[in-house]
mmCIF file of C-alpha atoms in Angstrom:
data_model
loop_
_atom_site.group_PDB
_atom_site.id
_atom_site.type_symbol
_atom_site.label_atom_id
_atom_site.label_comp_id
_atom_site.label_asym_id
_atom_site.label_seq_id
_atom_site.Cartn_x
_atom_site.Cartn_y
_atom_site.Cartn_z
ATOM 1 C CA ASP A 1 3.631 -11.795 -12.017
ATOM 2 C CA VAL A 2 0.445 -10.593 -10.961
ATOM 3 C CA LYS A 3 -1.411 -7.865 -12.665
ATOM 4 C CA VAL A 4 -3.741 -5.754 -11.786
ATOM 5 C CA THR A 5 -5.118 -3.289 -14.218
ATOM 6 C CA GLN A 6 -6.797 -0.104 -13.457
ATOM 7 C CA SER A 7 -8.907 0.804 -15.652
ATOM 8 C CA SER A 8 -8.354 4.903 -16.031
ATOM 9 C CA ARG A 9 -4.678 6.637 -14.840
ATOM 10 C CA TYR A 10 -6.684 10.261 -14.600
ATOM 11 C CA LEU A 11 -10.162 10.994 -14.779
ATOM 12 C CA VAL A 12 -11.651 14.651 -13.827
ATOM 13 C CA LYS A 13 -14.988 14.474 -12.209
ATOM 14 C CA ARG A 14 -17.439 17.325 -11.224
ATOM 15 C CA THR A 15 -19.044 17.926 -7.851
ATOM 16 C CA GLY A 16 -21.650 15.151 -6.862
ATOM 17 C CA GLU A 17 -21.363 13.231 -9.781
ATOM 18 C CA LYS A 18 -21.325 9.255 -9.779
ATOM 19 C CA VAL A 19 -17.796 8.068 -10.293
ATOM 20 C CA PHE A 20 -16.769 4.441 -10.755
ATOM 21 C CA LEU A 21 -13.066 3.376 -10.474
ATOM 22 C CA GLU A 22 -12.407 -0.718 -11.480
ATOM 23 C CA CYS A 23 -9.855 -2.985 -10.867
ATOM 24 C CA VAL A 24 -8.663 -6.371 -12.286
ATOM 25 C CA GLN A 25 -6.747 -8.822 -11.911
ATOM 26 C CA ASP A 26 -4.929 -11.750 -13.127
ATOM 27 C CA MET A 27 -3.985 -13.758 -10.778
ATOM 28 C CA ASP A 28 -7.481 -15.101 -9.562
ATOM 29 C CA HIS A 29 -6.519 -13.450 -6.027
ATOM 30 C CA GLU A 30 -9.384 -14.092 -3.587
ATOM 31 C CA ASN A 31 -8.589 -10.389 -1.624
ATOM 32 C CA MET A 32 -8.750 -7.567 -3.341
ATOM 33 C CA PHE A 33 -8.137 -3.814 -1.979
ATOM 34 C CA TRP A 34 -8.938 -0.266 -2.403
ATOM 35 C CA TYR A 35 -6.391 2.290 -0.830
ATOM 36 C CA ARG A 36 -6.378 6.106 -1.112
ATOM 37 C CA GLN A 37 -3.067 8.129 -0.905
ATOM 38 C CA ASP A 38 -2.404 11.477 0.112
ATOM 39 C CA PRO A 39 0.648 13.211 0.800
ATOM 40 C CA GLY A 40 2.076 13.101 4.259
ATOM 41 C CA LEU A 41 -0.671 10.027 4.778
ATOM 42 C CA GLY A 42 0.494 7.477 3.631
ATOM 43 C CA LEU A 43 -1.783 4.669 1.955
ATOM 44 C CA ARG A 44 -5.718 4.192 3.668
ATOM 45 C CA LEU A 45 -7.317 1.579 3.539
ATOM 46 C CA ILE A 46 -11.074 1.821 1.423
ATOM 47 C CA TYR A 47 -12.386 -1.252 1.258
ATOM 48 C CA PHE A 48 -11.909 -4.522 0.847
ATOM 49 C CA SER A 49 -13.451 -8.161 -0.514
ATOM 50 C CA TYR A 50 -12.107 -11.363 0.108
ATOM 51 C CA ASP A 51 -14.757 -12.985 -1.862
ATOM 52 C CA VAL A 52 -17.775 -12.490 -4.435
ATOM 53 C CA LYS A 53 -20.184 -10.226 -3.047
ATOM 54 C CA MET A 54 -18.116 -10.175 -0.009
ATOM 55 C CA LYS A 55 -16.910 -6.544 1.546
ATOM 56 C CA GLU A 56 -15.633 -5.381 4.915
ATOM 57 C CA LYS A 57 -15.157 -1.554 5.791
ATOM 58 C CA GLY A 58 -11.637 -0.631 5.723
ATOM 59 C CA ASP A 59 -10.645 2.654 7.353
ATOM 60 C CA ILE A 60 -12.182 5.454 5.754
ATOM 61 C CA PRO A 61 -15.088 4.006 4.155
ATOM 62 C CA GLU A 62 -17.929 7.456 4.244
ATOM 63 C CA GLY A 63 -17.932 8.633 0.819
ATOM 64 C CA TYR A 64 -17.285 5.176 -0.722
ATOM 65 C CA SER A 65 -18.932 1.860 -1.393
ATOM 66 C CA VAL A 66 -17.561 -0.926 -3.354
ATOM 67 C CA SER A 67 -18.729 -4.007 -5.518
ATOM 68 C CA ARG A 68 -17.520 -7.189 -6.588
ATOM 69 C CA GLU A 69 -19.920 -8.997 -8.817
ATOM 70 C CA LYS A 70 -17.063 -10.932 -10.465
ATOM 71 C CA LYS A 71 -13.493 -12.583 -8.658
ATOM 72 C CA GLU A 72 -11.246 -10.936 -10.916
ATOM 73 C CA ARG A 73 -12.732 -7.583 -10.979
ATOM 74 C CA PHE A 74 -13.795 -4.820 -7.806
ATOM 75 C CA SER A 75 -15.133 -1.388 -8.215
ATOM 76 C CA LEU A 76 -14.500 1.574 -5.970
ATOM 77 C CA ILE A 77 -17.767 4.045 -5.956
ATOM 78 C CA LEU A 78 -18.218 7.590 -5.167
ATOM 79 C CA GLU A 79 -21.722 7.779 -4.877
ATOM 80 C CA SER A 80 -21.983 11.367 -4.595
ATOM 81 C CA ALA A 81 -18.027 12.501 -5.306
ATOM 82 C CA SER A 82 -16.565 15.834 -3.475
ATOM 83 C CA THR A 83 -13.541 18.266 -3.842
ATOM 84 C CA ASN A 84 -12.337 16.178 -0.576
ATOM 85 C CA GLN A 85 -12.373 13.063 -2.684
ATOM 86 C CA THR A 86 -9.376 14.338 -4.963
ATOM 87 C CA SER A 87 -6.906 11.660 -4.448
ATOM 88 C CA MET A 88 -4.942 9.101 -6.096
ATOM 89 C CA TYR A 89 -6.552 5.490 -5.794
ATOM 90 C CA LEU A 90 -4.624 2.566 -6.450
ATOM 91 C CA CYS A 91 -5.715 -1.067 -5.849
ATOM 92 C CA ALA A 92 -4.289 -4.838 -5.210
ATOM 93 C CA SER A 93 -5.006 -8.254 -4.613
ATOM 94 C CA SER A 94 -3.696 -10.438 -2.323
ATOM 95 C CA SER A 95 -3.914 -14.605 -1.576
ATOM 96 C CA SER A 96 -3.424 -16.523 0.930
ATOM 97 C CA GLY A 97 -0.001 -17.095 -0.252
ATOM 98 C CA GLY A 98 0.810 -14.150 0.088
ATOM 99 C CA PHE A 99 0.311 -10.488 -1.252
ATOM 100 C CA GLY A 100 -0.063 -9.652 -4.830
ATOM 101 C CA SER A 101 0.845 -6.417 -6.454
ATOM 102 C CA PHE A 102 -0.352 -2.708 -6.694
ATOM 103 C CA GLY A 103 -2.210 -1.117 -10.060
ATOM 104 C CA SER A 104 -0.755 1.836 -11.646
ATOM 105 C CA GLY A 105 -3.254 3.881 -9.331
ATOM 106 C CA THR A 106 -6.163 6.231 -10.605
ATOM 107 C CA ARG A 107 -5.272 10.253 -9.853
ATOM 108 C CA LEU A 108 -9.064 11.237 -9.618
ATOM 109 C CA THR A 109 -9.791 15.271 -9.546
ATOM 110 C CA VAL A 110 -13.093 16.697 -8.097
ATOM 111 C CA VAL A 111 -13.812 20.199 -9.319
ATOM 112 C CA GLY B 1 -6.999 -2.414 14.298
ATOM 113 C CA GLU B 2 -3.780 -2.449 13.206
ATOM 114 C CA ASN B 3 -2.122 0.851 13.619
ATOM 115 C CA VAL B 4 1.663 1.702 11.883
ATOM 116 C CA GLU B 5 3.956 4.112 13.210
ATOM 117 C CA GLN B 6 7.483 5.545 10.568
ATOM 118 C CA HIS B 7 9.874 7.671 11.452
ATOM 119 C CA PRO B 8 11.536 10.416 10.172
ATOM 120 C CA SER B 9 9.246 11.724 8.142
ATOM 121 C CA THR B 10 12.320 13.277 5.994
ATOM 122 C CA LEU B 11 15.501 12.059 5.775
ATOM 123 C CA SER B 12 18.655 13.238 3.425
ATOM 124 C CA VAL B 13 21.811 11.126 3.372
ATOM 125 C CA GLN B 14 25.447 12.087 1.881
ATOM 126 C CA GLU B 15 25.467 9.859 -1.466
ATOM 127 C CA GLY B 16 27.539 6.404 0.175
ATOM 128 C CA ASP B 17 26.215 6.743 4.074
ATOM 129 C CA SER B 18 23.771 4.635 5.325
ATOM 130 C CA ALA B 19 19.926 5.141 6.057
ATOM 131 C CA VAL B 20 17.639 3.801 8.543
ATOM 132 C CA ILE B 21 14.297 3.991 8.270
ATOM 133 C CA LYS B 22 11.996 2.290 11.445
ATOM 134 C CA CYS B 23 8.640 1.180 11.986
ATOM 135 C CA THR B 24 6.377 0.302 15.559
ATOM 136 C CA TYR B 25 3.019 -1.961 14.702
ATOM 137 C CA SER B 26 0.608 -2.344 17.829
ATOM 138 C CA ASP B 27 -1.369 -5.713 16.559
ATOM 139 C CA SER B 28 0.633 -8.655 18.087
ATOM 140 C CA ALA B 29 -0.756 -10.872 15.625
ATOM 141 C CA SER B 30 0.168 -9.701 12.715
ATOM 142 C CA ASN B 31 2.918 -11.451 10.895
ATOM 143 C CA TYR B 32 4.246 -10.197 7.217
ATOM 144 C CA PHE B 33 6.338 -7.034 7.426
ATOM 145 C CA PRO B 34 6.446 -5.363 3.869
ATOM 146 C CA TRP B 35 8.547 -2.658 2.730
ATOM 147 C CA TYR B 36 7.480 -0.207 -0.600
ATOM 148 C CA LYS B 37 9.800 2.240 -2.282
ATOM 149 C CA GLN B 38 7.849 4.685 -4.980
ATOM 150 C CA GLU B 39 9.572 6.699 -7.206
ATOM 151 C CA LEU B 40 7.384 9.920 -8.222
ATOM 152 C CA GLY B 41 4.306 9.093 -10.223
ATOM 153 C CA LYS B 42 4.674 5.513 -9.742
ATOM 154 C CA ARG B 43 3.098 2.454 -8.149
ATOM 155 C CA PRO B 44 4.573 1.288 -4.852
ATOM 156 C CA GLN B 45 6.723 -1.573 -5.599
ATOM 157 C CA LEU B 46 7.799 -4.226 -3.671
ATOM 158 C CA ILE B 47 11.515 -4.275 -2.095
ATOM 159 C CA ILE B 48 11.852 -6.846 0.977
ATOM 160 C CA ASP B 49 9.583 -8.527 3.804
ATOM 161 C CA ILE B 50 9.919 -9.822 6.363
ATOM 162 C CA ARG B 51 8.087 -12.896 8.375
ATOM 163 C CA SER B 52 7.620 -12.831 11.597
ATOM 164 C CA ASN B 53 9.443 -16.640 12.122
ATOM 165 C CA VAL B 54 12.376 -14.488 11.137
ATOM 166 C CA GLY B 55 14.813 -11.464 12.539
ATOM 167 C CA GLU B 56 16.601 -10.502 10.108
ATOM 168 C CA LYS B 57 16.765 -10.350 5.831
ATOM 169 C CA LYS B 58 19.421 -9.283 3.369
ATOM 170 C CA ASP B 59 19.390 -8.809 0.205
ATOM 171 C CA GLN B 60 22.289 -7.208 -1.478
ATOM 172 C CA ARG B 61 22.202 -3.276 -0.215
ATOM 173 C CA ILE B 62 18.806 -3.609 1.317
ATOM 174 C CA ALA B 63 18.299 -5.388 5.080
ATOM 175 C CA VAL B 64 15.022 -5.523 7.425
ATOM 176 C CA THR B 65 14.923 -6.613 10.869
ATOM 177 C CA LEU B 66 12.218 -7.219 13.246
ATOM 178 C CA ASN B 67 11.773 -7.290 16.916
ATOM 179 C CA LYS B 68 8.755 -8.937 17.604
ATOM 180 C CA THR B 69 8.974 -8.344 21.015
ATOM 181 C CA ALA B 70 9.541 -4.347 20.957
ATOM 182 C CA LYS B 71 6.542 -4.028 17.889
ATOM 183 C CA HIS B 72 9.255 -2.625 15.840
ATOM 184 C CA PHE B 73 10.868 -3.481 12.608
ATOM 185 C CA SER B 74 13.497 -1.277 10.608
ATOM 186 C CA LEU B 75 15.055 -1.179 6.983
ATOM 187 C CA HIS B 76 18.583 -0.204 6.882
ATOM 188 C CA ILE B 77 20.454 1.320 2.984
ATOM 189 C CA THR B 78 23.959 0.713 3.535
ATOM 190 C CA GLU B 79 25.989 2.543 0.625
ATOM 191 C CA THR B 80 23.048 4.899 -0.492
ATOM 192 C CA GLN B 81 22.793 5.614 -4.402
ATOM 193 C CA PRO B 82 21.317 9.103 -5.949
ATOM 194 C CA GLU B 83 18.198 6.156 -7.441
ATOM 195 C CA ASP B 84 17.558 5.168 -3.856
ATOM 196 C CA SER B 85 16.006 8.621 -3.720
ATOM 197 C CA ALA B 86 12.262 7.864 -3.060
ATOM 198 C CA VAL B 87 9.595 7.706 -1.057
ATOM 199 C CA TYR B 88 9.181 4.154 1.442
ATOM 200 C CA PHE B 89 6.757 3.288 3.265
ATOM 201 C CA CYS B 90 6.628 0.246 5.623
ATOM 202 C CA ALA B 91 3.629 -2.113 6.368
ATOM 203 C CA ALA B 92 2.161 -4.542 8.622
ATOM 204 C CA SER B 93 -0.189 -7.757 8.088
ATOM 205 C CA ARG B 94 -1.547 -11.159 8.904
ATOM 206 C CA GLY B 95 -0.751 -13.499 7.063
ATOM 207 C CA SER B 96 -3.870 -15.771 7.322
ATOM 208 C CA GLY B 97 -7.900 -15.238 7.839
ATOM 209 C CA ALA B 98 -10.266 -13.008 5.150
ATOM 210 C CA GLY B 99 -8.805 -10.096 3.682
ATOM 211 C CA SER B 100 -5.145 -12.636 4.595
ATOM 212 C CA TYR B 101 -2.260 -9.714 3.422
ATOM 213 C CA GLN B 102 -4.854 -6.721 4.656
ATOM 214 C CA LEU B 103 -1.676 -4.403 5.212
ATOM 215 C CA THR B 104 -1.251 -1.107 7.509
ATOM 216 C CA PHE B 105 1.113 1.554 5.878
ATOM 217 C CA GLY B 106 3.345 3.677 7.737
ATOM 218 C CA LYS B 107 3.144 6.672 6.253
ATOM 219 C CA GLY B 108 6.062 6.835 4.578
ATOM 220 C CA THR B 109 9.344 8.609 4.674
ATOM 221 C CA LYS B 110 11.222 10.767 1.979
ATOM 222 C CA LEU B 111 14.032 10.036 1.162
ATOM 223 C CA SER B 112 16.721 12.095 -0.559
ATOM 224 C CA VAL B 113 20.499 10.754 -1.312
ATOM 225 C CA ILE B 114 22.799 13.652 -2.194
ATOM 226 C CA PRO B 115 25.188 13.271 -4.888
#
């Protein structure tokens, strides 16, 4: 079973801080994704990566960047956190063989 | 890009009744359609999926149907139980190419099963 691990379950950050959300998968999957989940809006794709150092914008990339230096690790970066980025962030992975699974999520609060 | 619409947003049923949730998609190249169940405070969990070469798939009390021509797919839960209460999400994606299985989600359906 694919294991996707997100380093923090809860985070509280101040407005303007630089925030790093980390995700690691253990199944050698090529593709990794960052989603944001908000009530009534479902899960929306922020960024995805299909290979090391490769990234593509999703539906809502504004205010975010990503880094994938190693195949197993995909980081989401909030360059200058704002209150409207308070949300649940979910990481996921997939390969050509199928979708993997989601991480347990990071609930970020920006104050 | 892909767009997935999901209805209804909330659904209440009596225990033992059936529940049906419907989704439509826009990208005719999408060929993989999973359904996720998310309980409060937990990650979404895959409950059933269907690929475009199949019209229907069943797993015990859960079934999914797909109409490629109309670009819609549905989740059917029979003999509902209180533990079926959760938020359900449909999704669509392509199963090949860069970023394969990049899922586009519907906005979710909150299902409440009343004992």
